[in-house]
Short mmCIF file of C-alpha atoms in Angstrom, two decimals:
data_model
loop_
_atom_site.label_atom_id
_atom_site.label_comp_id
_atom_site.label_asym_id
_atom_site.label_seq_id
_atom_site.Cartn_x
_atom_site.Cartn_y
_atom_site.Cartn_z
CA MET A 292 0.00 0.00 0.00
CA LYS A 293 1.01 3.63 -0.42
CA ALA A 294 2.13 5.51 2.71
CA VAL A 295 3.95 8.69 3.70
CA ARG A 296 6.85 7.90 6.01
CA LEU A 297 9.36 10.11 7.79
CA HIS A 298 12.98 9.04 8.23
CA ALA A 299 15.52 10.83 10.43
CA LYS A 300 18.98 10.25 11.86
CA TRP A 301 19.40 9.51 15.57
CA ASP A 302 22.08 11.99 16.66
CA PRO A 303 21.51 13.37 20.20
CA ARG A 304 22.67 16.92 20.84
CA SER A 305 25.97 17.06 22.71
CA ASP A 306 24.36 18.51 25.85
CA PHE A 307 21.44 16.07 25.94
CA LYS A 308 21.30 13.00 28.17
CA LEU A 309 18.84 10.24 27.38
CA GLY A 310 15.98 9.89 29.84
CA ASN A 311 14.76 6.66 31.38
CA LYS A 312 11.96 6.42 28.78
CA ASP A 313 14.19 6.99 25.77
CA VAL A 314 15.28 3.98 23.71
CA GLU A 315 18.71 4.44 22.12
CA GLY A 316 18.37 4.88 18.38
CA LYS A 317 14.60 4.30 18.36
CA VAL A 318 12.39 6.49 20.53
CA SER A 319 12.73 9.76 22.44
CA TRP A 320 10.27 11.75 24.50
CA LEU A 321 12.15 14.89 23.45
CA GLY A 322 12.39 14.52 19.69
CA SER A 323 13.97 17.90 18.95
CA LYS A 324 16.95 16.85 21.08
CA VAL A 325 17.86 13.70 19.15
CA TRP A 326 16.37 13.44 15.63
CA ARG A 327 18.27 15.08 12.78
CA TYR A 328 17.90 15.55 9.02
CA PRO A 329 14.23 14.56 8.55
CA GLU A 330 13.24 13.20 5.16
CA VAL A 331 9.67 12.48 4.10
CA ARG A 332 9.04 9.84 1.42
CA VAL A 333 5.99 8.34 -0.27
CA GLU A 334 6.67 4.60 -0.10
CA GLU A 335 5.08 1.27 -0.88
CA LEU A 336 4.63 -0.70 2.33
CA PRO A 337 2.93 -4.01 3.15
CA GLU A 338 -0.72 -3.65 4.07
CA PRO A 339 -1.00 -3.94 7.88
CA LYS A 340 -2.64 -7.04 9.35
CA ILE A 341 -4.62 -7.64 12.51
CA LYS A 342 -2.40 -9.39 15.05
CA ARG A 343 -4.51 -9.17 18.21
CA LEU A 344 -8.11 -10.15 18.93
CA SER A 345 -9.00 -6.56 19.82
CA GLU A 346 -7.53 -4.90 16.73
CA VAL A 347 -9.36 -3.36 13.78
CA LEU A 348 -8.20 -2.91 10.18
CA ILE A 349 -9.40 0.43 8.83
CA LYS A 350 -9.45 1.86 5.31
CA VAL A 351 -8.34 5.44 5.78
CA ARG A 352 -10.71 7.90 4.11
CA ALA A 353 -9.34 11.26 5.32
CA CYS A 354 -6.29 12.41 7.28
CA GLY A 355 -5.42 16.00 8.09
CA ILE A 356 -1.95 17.52 8.27
CA CYS A 357 -1.27 18.68 11.81
CA GLY A 358 1.23 21.30 12.92
CA SER A 359 3.06 18.46 14.65
CA ASP A 360 3.53 16.72 11.30
CA VAL A 361 4.93 19.93 9.84
CA HIS A 362 7.34 20.38 12.75
CA MET A 363 8.54 16.79 12.59
CA ALA A 364 9.41 17.33 8.94
CA GLN A 365 10.94 20.75 9.61
CA SER A 366 14.45 21.27 11.01
CA ASP A 367 16.42 24.04 12.67
CA GLU A 368 19.75 25.47 11.50
CA ASN A 369 21.54 22.40 12.90
CA GLY A 370 19.23 19.93 11.19
CA TYR A 371 17.25 18.88 14.28
CA ILE A 372 13.49 18.46 13.95
CA LEU A 373 11.39 21.20 15.53
CA TYR A 374 8.83 18.94 17.18
CA PRO A 375 9.79 18.59 20.89
CA GLY A 376 7.71 15.57 21.88
CA LEU A 377 7.54 11.77 21.70
CA THR A 378 8.91 10.48 18.40
CA GLY A 379 10.37 7.32 16.92
CA PHE A 380 11.44 7.02 13.30
CA PRO A 381 11.01 5.75 10.67
CA ALA A 382 7.25 6.11 11.08
CA VAL A 383 4.25 6.68 8.85
CA LEU A 384 2.96 10.16 9.71
CA GLY A 385 -0.65 11.19 10.23
CA HIS A 386 -2.97 11.00 13.22
CA GLU A 387 -6.01 13.21 12.48
CA PHE A 388 -7.96 10.60 10.56
CA SER A 389 -11.22 8.84 9.89
CA GLY A 390 -12.05 5.73 7.91
CA GLU A 391 -14.23 2.67 7.68
CA VAL A 392 -13.79 -0.72 9.29
CA VAL A 393 -12.60 -3.44 6.92
CA GLU A 394 -12.02 -6.25 9.40
CA ALA A 395 -12.20 -6.57 13.18
CA GLY A 396 -11.02 -9.10 15.70
CA PRO A 397 -13.69 -10.88 17.80
CA GLU A 398 -12.74 -8.87 20.90
CA ALA A 399 -12.79 -5.51 19.10
CA ILE A 400 -15.77 -3.96 20.88
CA ASN A 401 -17.63 -0.95 19.51
CA ARG A 402 -18.61 1.36 22.39
CA ARG A 403 -21.56 2.64 20.34
CA ASN A 404 -23.48 -0.60 20.97
CA ASN A 405 -21.12 -2.70 23.12
CA GLN A 406 -20.95 -5.24 20.28
CA PRO A 407 -18.00 -6.29 18.07
CA PHE A 408 -17.20 -3.88 15.24
CA ASN A 409 -18.73 -4.73 11.88
CA PRO A 410 -17.22 -3.94 8.46
CA GLY A 411 -18.34 -0.60 7.09
CA GLU A 412 -18.58 1.20 10.45
CA PRO A 413 -17.24 4.78 10.08
CA VAL A 414 -14.69 5.50 12.81
CA THR A 415 -12.08 7.87 14.08
CA ALA A 416 -9.31 7.17 16.59
CA GLU A 417 -7.51 8.66 19.50
CA GLU A 418 -3.90 9.41 18.66
CA MET A 419 -2.59 8.77 22.18
CA LEU A 420 -2.12 5.04 22.70
CA TRP A 421 -2.41 4.91 26.50
CA CYS A 422 -1.71 1.62 28.23
CA GLY A 423 -4.55 1.59 30.77
CA TYR A 424 -2.54 0.01 33.58
CA CYS A 425 0.19 2.48 34.65
CA ARG A 426 -0.36 4.74 37.67
CA HIS A 427 -1.42 7.77 35.62
CA CYS A 428 -3.90 5.77 33.54
CA ALA A 429 -5.28 4.13 36.70
CA ASP A 430 -5.71 7.57 38.25
CA GLY A 431 -7.73 8.68 35.23
CA TYR A 432 -5.07 10.62 33.32
CA PRO A 433 -4.50 8.66 30.08
CA ASN A 434 -3.03 11.73 28.35
CA HIS A 435 -0.04 11.34 30.67
CA CYS A 436 0.38 7.58 30.37
CA GLU A 437 3.83 6.46 31.51
CA ASN A 438 3.96 3.91 28.69
CA LEU A 439 2.53 6.18 26.01
CA HIS A 440 2.86 5.60 22.29
CA GLU A 441 1.38 7.86 19.63
CA LEU A 442 -0.09 7.18 16.20
CA GLY A 443 1.96 8.95 13.57
CA PHE A 444 4.76 9.81 15.99
CA ASP A 445 6.40 6.55 17.07
CA VAL A 446 3.76 4.13 15.76
CA ASP A 447 2.76 4.03 12.09
CA GLY A 448 -0.01 6.51 11.42
CA ALA A 449 -2.72 7.25 8.89
CA PHE A 450 -1.11 8.92 5.88
CA ALA A 451 -1.63 5.53 4.29
CA GLU A 452 -4.32 3.52 2.59
CA TYR A 453 -4.87 1.29 5.63
CA ILE A 454 -4.13 1.33 9.34
CA VAL A 455 -4.60 -1.10 12.23
CA VAL A 456 -5.74 0.31 15.58
CA ASP A 457 -6.85 -1.37 18.80
CA ALA A 458 -10.59 -0.99 19.34
CA LYS A 459 -10.15 0.71 22.71
CA TYR A 460 -8.95 3.84 20.89
CA LEU A 461 -11.75 3.89 18.30
CA TRP A 462 -14.96 5.90 18.27
CA SER A 463 -17.88 5.38 15.92
CA LEU A 464 -18.99 8.21 13.63
CA ARG A 465 -22.50 6.81 13.06
CA GLU A 466 -23.94 9.83 14.86
CA LEU A 467 -22.80 12.01 11.96
CA GLU A 468 -24.75 10.02 9.37
CA GLY A 469 -27.71 11.96 8.05
CA VAL A 470 -26.07 15.19 9.14
CA TYR A 471 -23.18 15.12 6.65
CA SER A 472 -22.83 13.60 3.20
CA GLU A 473 -20.50 10.58 3.06
CA GLU A 474 -17.39 12.52 2.01
CA LYS A 475 -18.11 15.33 4.45
CA LEU A 476 -18.70 12.81 7.23
CA PHE A 477 -15.17 11.50 6.85
CA LEU A 478 -13.78 15.03 6.60
CA ALA A 479 -15.57 15.93 9.83
CA GLY A 480 -14.36 12.68 11.38
CA SER A 481 -10.75 13.58 10.63
CA LEU A 482 -11.26 16.78 12.66
CA VAL A 483 -12.49 15.06 15.81
CA GLU A 484 -8.93 14.57 17.08
CA PRO A 485 -7.74 18.22 16.87
CA SER A 486 -11.14 19.45 18.09
CA SER A 487 -10.80 17.10 21.06
CA VAL A 488 -7.37 18.58 21.84
CA ALA A 489 -9.08 21.97 22.03
CA TYR A 490 -11.93 20.57 24.14
CA ASN A 491 -9.49 19.01 26.58
CA ALA A 492 -7.60 22.32 26.86
CA VAL A 493 -10.53 24.65 27.48
CA ILE A 494 -13.06 22.40 29.20
CA GLU A 495 -11.09 19.75 31.10
CA ARG A 496 -7.78 21.42 31.86
CA GLY A 497 -8.95 25.03 31.64
CA GLY A 498 -11.94 24.28 33.82
CA GLY A 499 -14.50 25.44 31.31
CA ILE A 500 -16.57 28.58 31.64
CA ARG A 501 -19.94 29.61 32.98
CA PRO A 502 -22.41 30.97 30.41
CA GLY A 503 -21.74 34.67 30.14
CA ASP A 504 -17.97 34.49 30.70
CA ASN A 505 -15.51 36.12 28.31
CA VAL A 506 -12.66 34.17 26.69
CA VAL A 507 -9.58 35.11 24.67
CA VAL A 508 -7.95 32.65 22.28
CA PHE A 509 -4.41 33.41 21.12
CA GLY A 510 -3.81 31.77 17.73
CA GLY A 511 -6.22 30.87 14.94
CA GLY A 512 -4.84 27.51 13.91
CA PRO A 513 -7.12 24.44 13.96
CA ILE A 514 -6.90 24.12 17.76
CA GLY A 515 -7.64 27.79 18.35
CA LEU A 516 -10.51 27.76 15.84
CA ALA A 517 -12.02 24.65 17.42
CA ALA A 518 -11.71 26.31 20.83
CA CYS A 519 -13.68 29.31 19.55
CA ALA A 520 -16.47 27.02 18.33
CA ILE A 521 -16.57 25.00 21.55
CA LEU A 522 -16.46 28.01 23.87
CA LYS A 523 -19.24 29.81 22.03
CA ARG A 524 -21.40 26.70 22.35
CA ALA A 525 -20.44 26.53 26.03
CA GLY A 526 -21.97 29.98 26.57
CA GLY A 527 -19.10 32.39 26.04
CA ALA A 528 -20.48 35.94 26.02
CA ARG A 529 -17.56 37.36 24.09
CA VAL A 530 -15.28 34.87 22.37
CA ILE A 531 -12.27 36.88 21.23
CA LEU A 532 -9.57 35.61 18.87
CA SER A 533 -6.14 37.18 18.42
CA GLU A 534 -4.76 36.14 15.03
CA PRO A 535 -2.77 37.99 12.31
CA SER A 536 -4.23 36.05 9.35
CA GLU A 537 -7.37 37.56 7.85
CA VAL A 538 -8.38 34.15 6.46
CA ARG A 539 -8.24 32.59 9.90
CA ARG A 540 -10.04 35.50 11.54
CA LYS A 541 -12.92 35.11 9.08
CA MET A 542 -13.09 31.36 9.76
CA ALA A 543 -13.24 32.05 13.49
CA GLN A 544 -16.22 34.32 12.99
CA GLU A 545 -17.99 31.64 10.97
CA LEU A 546 -17.40 29.21 13.83
CA GLY A 547 -18.72 31.52 16.54
CA ALA A 548 -16.06 34.05 17.53
CA ASP A 549 -17.66 37.39 18.41
CA VAL A 550 -14.55 39.51 17.98
CA THR A 551 -11.29 39.01 16.11
CA ILE A 552 -8.19 41.13 16.55
CA ASN A 553 -5.09 41.49 14.38
CA PRO A 554 -2.35 41.88 17.03
CA LEU A 555 0.09 43.19 14.41
CA LYS A 556 -2.13 46.17 13.62
CA GLU A 557 -4.23 46.70 16.74
CA ASP A 558 -3.50 47.14 20.45
CA LEU A 559 -4.59 43.75 21.73
CA VAL A 560 -4.75 44.72 25.41
CA GLU A 561 -6.70 47.89 24.75
CA LYS A 562 -9.14 46.13 22.40
CA VAL A 563 -9.86 43.22 24.77
CA LEU A 564 -10.42 45.53 27.72
CA ASP A 565 -12.70 47.67 25.58
CA TYR A 566 -14.74 44.70 24.33
CA THR A 567 -15.11 43.32 27.86
CA GLN A 568 -15.90 46.63 29.58
CA GLY A 569 -12.63 46.41 31.43
CA MET A 570 -13.29 43.00 32.98
CA GLY A 571 -10.94 40.92 30.84
CA ALA A 572 -11.54 37.20 30.37
CA LYS A 573 -12.18 34.18 32.54
CA LEU A 574 -10.16 31.92 30.24
CA TYR A 575 -7.13 32.60 28.05
CA LEU A 576 -5.91 29.93 25.64
CA GLU A 577 -2.32 29.92 24.38
CA ALA A 578 -2.59 28.18 21.00
CA THR A 579 0.06 30.07 19.03
CA GLY A 580 3.14 27.98 19.77
CA VAL A 581 5.08 31.23 20.29
CA PRO A 582 4.34 32.08 23.94
CA GLN A 583 7.50 34.18 24.08
CA ILE A 584 5.77 36.62 21.71
CA ILE A 585 2.29 36.80 23.23
CA TRP A 586 3.10 36.43 26.95
CA LYS A 587 3.69 40.14 27.58
CA ASP A 588 0.22 41.01 26.29
CA LEU A 589 -1.35 38.11 28.14
CA GLU A 590 0.09 39.21 31.47
CA ALA A 591 -0.85 42.83 30.77
CA LEU A 592 -4.44 41.76 30.17
CA ILE A 593 -4.65 39.84 33.43
CA TRP A 594 -3.02 42.73 35.34
CA LYS A 595 -5.08 45.58 33.89
CA ALA A 596 -8.44 43.81 33.90
CA ARG A 597 -10.85 44.38 36.77
CA GLY A 598 -11.72 40.69 36.79
CA ILE A 599 -9.90 38.08 38.87
CA ASN A 600 -9.72 34.27 38.94
CA SER A 601 -8.70 33.85 35.30
CA THR A 602 -7.06 30.71 33.94
CA VAL A 603 -4.38 30.51 31.27
CA ALA A 604 -4.43 27.17 29.43
CA ILE A 605 -1.34 26.33 27.39
CA VAL A 606 -2.04 23.87 24.58
CA ALA A 607 0.49 24.65 21.81
CA ARG A 608 3.83 22.84 22.05
CA ALA A 609 6.89 25.08 22.34
CA ASP A 610 10.33 24.24 23.72
CA VAL A 611 11.06 27.81 24.85
CA ASN A 612 11.51 29.72 28.10
CA VAL A 613 9.04 32.50 28.89
CA PRO A 614 9.67 35.16 31.56
CA MET A 615 6.77 35.16 34.02
CA THR A 616 5.76 37.78 36.59
CA PRO A 617 4.47 35.83 39.61
CA GLU A 618 3.04 39.00 41.17
CA VAL A 619 0.49 39.24 38.36
CA PHE A 620 -0.86 35.78 39.12
CA GLN A 621 -0.78 36.28 42.88
CA VAL A 622 -2.57 39.62 42.98
CA LYS A 623 -5.10 38.64 40.32
CA ARG A 624 -5.66 35.15 41.75
CA ALA A 625 -4.89 33.73 38.31
CA GLN A 626 -3.51 30.35 37.38
CA ILE A 627 -1.69 28.58 34.54
CA VAL A 628 -2.49 25.03 33.44
CA GLY A 629 -0.87 22.85 30.84
CA ALA A 630 -2.99 20.83 28.42
CA GLN A 631 -1.78 17.75 26.56
CA GLY A 632 -3.76 15.33 24.46
CA HIS A 633 -7.42 14.51 24.10
CA SER A 634 -8.13 11.18 25.78
CA GLY A 635 -10.41 10.40 28.70
CA HIS A 636 -13.34 12.32 30.24
CA GLY A 637 -15.65 11.40 27.34
CA THR A 638 -14.01 14.04 25.19
CA PHE A 639 -14.15 12.23 21.83
CA PRO A 640 -17.86 11.26 21.99
CA ARG A 641 -18.78 14.75 23.21
CA VAL A 642 -16.97 16.37 20.29
CA ILE A 643 -18.66 13.96 17.86
CA SER A 644 -22.03 14.91 19.38
CA LEU A 645 -21.20 18.60 19.01
CA MET A 646 -20.45 18.00 15.34
CA ALA A 647 -23.71 16.10 14.94
CA SER A 648 -25.59 19.01 16.50
CA GLY A 649 -24.22 21.56 14.05
CA MET A 650 -20.62 22.41 14.98
CA ASP A 651 -19.30 22.07 11.44
CA MET A 652 -15.52 22.04 11.71
CA THR A 653 -15.10 21.15 8.03
CA LYS A 654 -15.17 24.91 7.38
CA ILE A 655 -11.50 25.04 8.37
CA ILE A 656 -10.39 22.67 5.58
CA SER A 657 -8.59 24.84 3.04
CA LYS A 658 -7.60 22.13 0.59
CA LYS A 659 -8.03 18.42 -0.11
CA ILE A 660 -5.02 16.57 -1.51
CA SER A 661 -3.78 13.07 -2.35
CA LEU A 662 -1.22 11.04 -0.38
CA ASP A 663 1.35 11.81 -3.08
CA GLU A 664 1.02 15.52 -2.32
CA VAL A 665 1.54 15.25 1.44
CA PRO A 666 5.35 15.84 1.37
CA GLU A 667 4.85 18.98 -0.73
CA TYR A 668 2.30 20.40 1.69
CA LEU A 669 4.35 19.50 4.76
CA THR A 670 6.91 21.93 3.33
CA ARG A 671 4.42 24.52 2.11
CA LEU A 672 2.65 24.71 5.47
CA GLN A 673 5.89 25.83 7.11
CA THR A 674 5.35 29.28 5.62
CA ASP A 675 1.87 29.44 4.07
CA LYS A 676 -0.43 30.62 6.87
CA GLU A 677 -3.37 31.17 4.55
CA LEU A 678 -3.82 27.41 4.48
CA VAL A 679 -5.51 26.37 7.71
CA LYS A 680 -6.17 22.65 7.39
CA VAL A 681 -4.96 20.54 4.49
CA THR A 682 -6.50 17.07 4.35
CA ALA A 683 -5.38 14.02 2.40
CA VAL A 684 -8.37 12.11 1.02
CA ASN A 685 -8.55 8.47 -0.13
CA SER A 686 -11.46 7.38 -2.30
#
């Protein structure tokens, strides 16, 4: 079968020491410290086979390019990949996907009906392959599994014609039938994963909002846009997006944002305070990946606002240091939380239900491409910010 695979050289930086979870030459939890000279190739690989009773073979119908994919394929001036997280190469990229069941093992249970999966079932999958038995999983935190693997990062992903996934990570998309046409159903299904990352950040980790609260989202990428849609449906009075791209600002408004601000041309702090009558926001989401650029404005907002008890949720990955002013968070009774992943807490089925009820995230898809075009767009997306979500489609 055809697949898009990333190769890289294992060459740890001179000042980096392997951690206890790193596997020499194979896997690192800090990819930007060890993987060098990434190369993406379209290759012919054997079609995957079911090996366990609980596994499911899926024909991939749609798979979106994530910023993580771009950063794994992108390198710094020394040749090291930009993505800072768990990685193991070579690996087939792609984790934002949907497809239809081709074959399922007898113990592959569909949570939609508590029966074994049948061929033809439309599904999507969690990207985080949590173990279910480590301390963090047992405590209810699968996003922080101590034995974590990730589809498209250190386990072969979905920029391929077929993929095998254990049923415990799968979610049915039947609820979307009748709401979307077949092609659009699979496009929507491929957006469940990034939308669930946003949901986890603003609802689970950020603590959610009460209807009537104000929110500010920094960054209009897919996560930020999904956050705007979710927070408006959660009752946000003023959902405000800070984003330089006009294309992304317009998409945010289509998805529910009340106000969009171009921080390169407008005074972000002044505008937010004006729109909120000086109260500021209950929730701030850092979804830019460049916190070193936006942090000054974020702290100024918290400090100058009359409101207190705000939460800053950090969802974008960035291996950078940011100067923080503790006094701001003490006086304003504010807090910072980190958000990783999308698993647990019923996040996936809730996002699917939101999509079924009218939250149409397919609006963010800028272009549909073939598997052969994925390497080209992994490069193009490094600089082209007018493209929001590019999705590879298999017929």
